[in-house]
XYZ file of C-alpha atoms in Angstrom:
272
model
C -16.636 -3.509 21.768
C -16.089 0.052 20.688
C -16.127 0.645 16.949
C -12.672 1.126 15.469
C -11.903 4.716 14.559
C -10.091 4.643 11.211
C -9.083 8.296 11.473
C -7.225 7.689 14.712
C -5.841 4.283 13.749
C -4.591 5.117 10.243
C -0.956 6.029 9.665
C -0.440 9.752 9.179
C -1.237 11.068 5.733
C 2.378 12.136 5.291
C 3.476 8.564 5.961
C 0.950 7.292 3.420
C 2.260 9.776 0.832
C 5.780 8.408 1.179
C 7.104 6.049 -1.484
C 9.661 4.518 0.844
C 9.959 0.821 0.036
C 8.113 1.176 -3.274
C 9.735 0.091 -6.526
C 8.767 2.274 -9.479
C 9.240 1.663 -13.197
C 9.031 4.776 -15.384
C 9.078 4.898 -19.184
C 10.250 7.955 -21.096
C 12.435 8.729 -18.094
C 15.315 10.483 -19.840
C 13.832 13.901 -20.545
C 10.965 16.344 -20.160
C 8.058 15.245 -18.010
C 9.663 11.849 -17.426
C 12.799 13.402 -15.958
C 10.705 15.471 -13.538
C 8.694 12.409 -12.506
C 11.877 10.383 -11.949
C 13.182 13.001 -9.531
C 9.824 13.167 -7.732
C 9.735 9.403 -7.199
C 13.241 9.455 -5.753
C 12.471 12.539 -3.629
C 9.523 10.643 -2.119
C 11.739 7.678 -1.221
C 11.050 5.281 -4.078
C 13.445 3.057 -5.982
C 13.308 4.005 -9.658
C 13.876 1.992 -12.828
C 14.500 4.528 -15.596
C 13.310 3.035 -18.880
C 14.131 4.801 -22.125
C 15.332 4.234 -25.694
C 18.261 6.554 -24.909
C 20.177 4.917 -22.046
C 22.907 7.576 -22.117
C 20.353 10.302 -21.414
C 18.711 8.142 -18.750
C 22.144 7.682 -17.145
C 22.368 11.467 -16.800
C 19.051 11.505 -14.936
C 20.265 8.682 -12.682
C 23.383 10.735 -11.900
C 21.238 13.780 -11.117
C 19.155 11.687 -8.719
C 22.308 10.384 -7.025
C 23.514 13.941 -6.465
C 20.139 15.177 -5.200
C 19.260 12.066 -3.182
C 22.483 10.197 -2.330
C 21.772 6.526 -1.932
C 18.478 6.591 -3.822
C 18.301 3.284 -5.735
C 18.092 3.682 -9.513
C 18.384 1.372 -12.491
C 18.688 2.346 -16.166
C 17.022 0.017 -18.680
C 17.159 0.465 -22.439
C 13.819 -0.480 -23.977
C 11.433 0.410 -26.784
C 7.867 0.755 -25.491
C 6.487 -0.218 -28.901
C 7.869 -3.734 -28.401
C 5.862 -5.855 -25.961
C 8.857 -8.092 -25.309
C 10.945 -5.074 -24.349
C 8.404 -4.066 -21.727
C 8.207 -7.592 -20.332
C 12.003 -7.599 -20.134
C 12.078 -4.192 -18.437
C 9.676 -5.411 -15.762
C 11.663 -8.611 -15.252
C 14.925 -6.681 -14.973
C 13.361 -4.329 -12.414
C 12.158 -7.232 -10.287
C 15.554 -8.944 -10.542
C 17.272 -5.787 -9.289
C 14.796 -4.576 -6.652
C 12.811 -7.696 -5.745
C 9.352 -6.469 -6.764
C 7.373 -3.870 -8.703
C 4.985 -1.553 -6.863
C 4.394 1.276 -9.337
C 4.388 1.397 -13.139
C 4.303 4.755 -14.895
C 3.714 4.666 -18.641
C 4.910 8.093 -19.664
C 6.818 7.634 -22.933
C 5.147 9.465 -25.789
C 5.608 11.521 -28.920
C 3.836 14.558 -30.338
C 3.464 15.947 -33.847
C 1.470 18.532 -35.747
C 0.048 17.335 -39.031
C -3.048 18.180 -41.057
C -5.197 15.074 -41.391
C -5.450 15.305 -45.181
C -1.663 15.516 -45.472
C -0.740 13.013 -42.752
C 1.285 10.012 -43.832
C 0.284 6.490 -42.879
C 3.691 6.129 -41.255
C 3.092 9.151 -38.980
C -0.342 7.871 -37.989
C 0.944 4.404 -37.153
C 3.965 5.748 -35.271
C 1.740 7.950 -33.114
C -0.412 5.001 -32.079
C 2.538 2.625 -31.739
C 4.196 4.833 -29.116
C 1.300 6.604 -27.409
C -1.277 3.798 -27.358
C 0.408 0.429 -27.852
C 3.349 1.586 -25.733
C 1.044 2.389 -22.828
C -0.862 -0.877 -23.220
C 2.238 -3.060 -23.444
C 3.714 -1.364 -20.382
C 0.538 -1.636 -18.317
C 0.024 -5.326 -19.144
C 3.625 -6.239 -18.320
C 3.417 -4.331 -15.047
C 0.026 -5.796 -14.121
C 1.211 -9.377 -14.614
C 3.852 -8.821 -11.971
C 1.575 -6.867 -9.615
C -1.266 -9.404 -9.795
C 0.964 -12.031 -8.231
C 1.134 -10.065 -4.984
C -2.343 -8.533 -5.204
C -1.315 -4.891 -5.180
C 0.105 -2.265 -7.502
C -0.275 1.214 -8.957
C -0.257 1.960 -12.682
C -0.201 5.569 -13.868
C -0.514 6.541 -17.526
C 0.383 9.905 -19.007
C -2.597 11.097 -21.022
C -3.238 14.743 -21.973
C -5.888 17.437 -22.104
C -5.744 16.605 -25.809
C -7.701 13.473 -24.947
C -10.618 15.757 -24.076
C -10.389 18.526 -26.678
C -9.427 19.321 -30.253
C -6.481 21.658 -29.750
C -6.169 24.976 -31.530
C -4.569 26.443 -33.546
C -2.508 23.344 -34.385
C -3.782 20.289 -36.258
C -2.999 17.042 -34.407
C -5.922 14.685 -34.792
C -3.731 11.590 -34.504
C -2.218 12.808 -31.217
C -5.624 13.763 -29.802
C -7.101 10.390 -30.752
C -4.146 8.535 -29.227
C -4.487 10.374 -25.922
C -8.235 9.701 -25.922
C -7.340 6.019 -26.228
C -5.040 6.297 -23.210
C -7.948 7.642 -21.154
C -10.139 4.794 -22.377
C -7.530 2.159 -21.594
C -7.021 3.642 -18.131
C -10.705 3.404 -17.219
C -11.135 -0.062 -18.722
C -8.029 -1.607 -17.172
C -8.912 -0.068 -13.804
C -12.224 -1.943 -13.802
C -10.765 -5.127 -15.265
C -7.984 -5.373 -12.686
C -9.668 -3.940 -9.592
C -10.175 -7.366 -7.996
C -6.464 -8.074 -8.421
C -5.577 -5.122 -6.199
C -4.227 -3.056 -9.089
C -5.171 0.617 -9.275
C -4.956 2.247 -12.713
C -5.123 6.027 -13.093
C -3.767 8.733 -15.357
C -2.640 12.331 -15.423
C -3.564 14.784 -18.171
C -1.069 17.624 -18.449
C -1.901 20.794 -20.283
C 0.722 22.692 -22.258
C 3.984 22.048 -20.403
C 7.269 23.899 -20.818
C 9.739 21.099 -21.466
C 13.031 21.626 -23.310
C 11.376 20.272 -26.465
C 8.483 22.713 -26.173
C 10.890 25.573 -25.491
C 12.716 24.698 -28.701
C 9.451 24.582 -30.615
C 8.326 27.924 -29.234
C 11.429 29.415 -30.824
C 10.099 28.511 -34.289
C 7.557 30.621 -36.241
C 4.677 28.112 -35.787
C 5.382 27.898 -32.079
C 5.589 31.630 -31.630
C 2.272 31.952 -33.440
C 0.564 29.301 -31.286
C 1.759 30.459 -27.862
C -0.530 33.506 -27.478
C -3.564 31.328 -28.207
C -2.496 28.727 -25.630
C -1.945 31.362 -22.964
C -5.195 33.171 -23.754
C -7.156 29.941 -23.254
C -5.369 29.110 -19.979
C -6.827 31.006 -16.990
C -3.465 30.988 -15.193
C -1.919 32.599 -18.299
C 1.199 30.430 -18.262
C 2.452 27.020 -19.308
C 2.963 24.287 -16.743
C 6.452 23.560 -15.510
C 7.297 19.829 -15.401
C 7.553 20.111 -11.629
C 3.848 21.029 -11.538
C 3.083 17.400 -12.428
C 5.172 15.787 -9.724
C 2.713 15.983 -6.841
C -0.100 14.246 -8.694
C 2.152 11.359 -9.720
C 3.546 10.842 -6.222
C -0.001 10.921 -4.812
C -1.266 8.325 -7.302
C 1.801 6.144 -6.657
C 1.352 6.249 -2.887
C -0.891 4.495 -0.370
C -2.784 7.765 0.099
C -4.639 7.096 -3.171
C -5.502 3.431 -2.599
C -9.255 4.052 -3.057
C -8.774 5.845 -6.380
C -8.890 3.916 -9.639
C -10.055 4.683 -13.164
C -9.514 8.395 -12.549
C -7.653 11.103 -14.426
C -6.032 14.124 -12.786
C -6.009 17.153 -15.090
C -3.062 19.515 -14.551
C -3.654 22.387 -16.971
C -3.863 25.731 -15.181
C -7.635 25.757 -15.668
C -7.639 25.232 -19.457
C -10.467 22.684 -19.507
C -12.498 24.610 -16.953
C -12.566 27.853 -18.943
């Protein structure tokens, strides 16, 4: 019997990149990077549960998706990622509405500049509550559902700050939290590999969201920008749309043999 030729027998790569029939849950969906990811998931054919603390803002994103992709299934869920029960409820609500969960994207996060010697205990705890515990609670809730069917994709939003100590700003708590996200991603990928769950992350560089644009209009932001651009070989900040392709790829069947990996999207910052 002739050996099977996987190249000829496999569905086309464009078919494998499609998210048609996939149910995606996205945290931090109401603004910034999350908003861009939500649109990308819908563009690629996925059903999207938009999870955010601000349901009114998430509703706006759902309306945008409906205008751009009429008929694209969306669901808005109000939840706080720092509460494990909220994430379990968000997953349950998604499954009730769409019948399953194929992709979980733990994107919700906060950022702050603070000198370590002046940082309050409250700021430190809040950073880890959202950026570390929030990712963990989301991933565990998603994995419990995915394990039952033996397949799923989990994508965490990390950062180049998980690899470096940023300059000129002081943000040790943020950097440490994003390092933890990278560590969780690798560890959960290995722990859950036999359950058919693939766990990966993306690490954006400096990205021009509305929040960053506002910050760049302040004196500290204006002072920091030249340093950021000088250290970035492409000499510009990322646009949120620059992150969309990596997320769709990791959410799709085209990346089924990838787990425990991080895709850096930084205009060459870490390479320089």
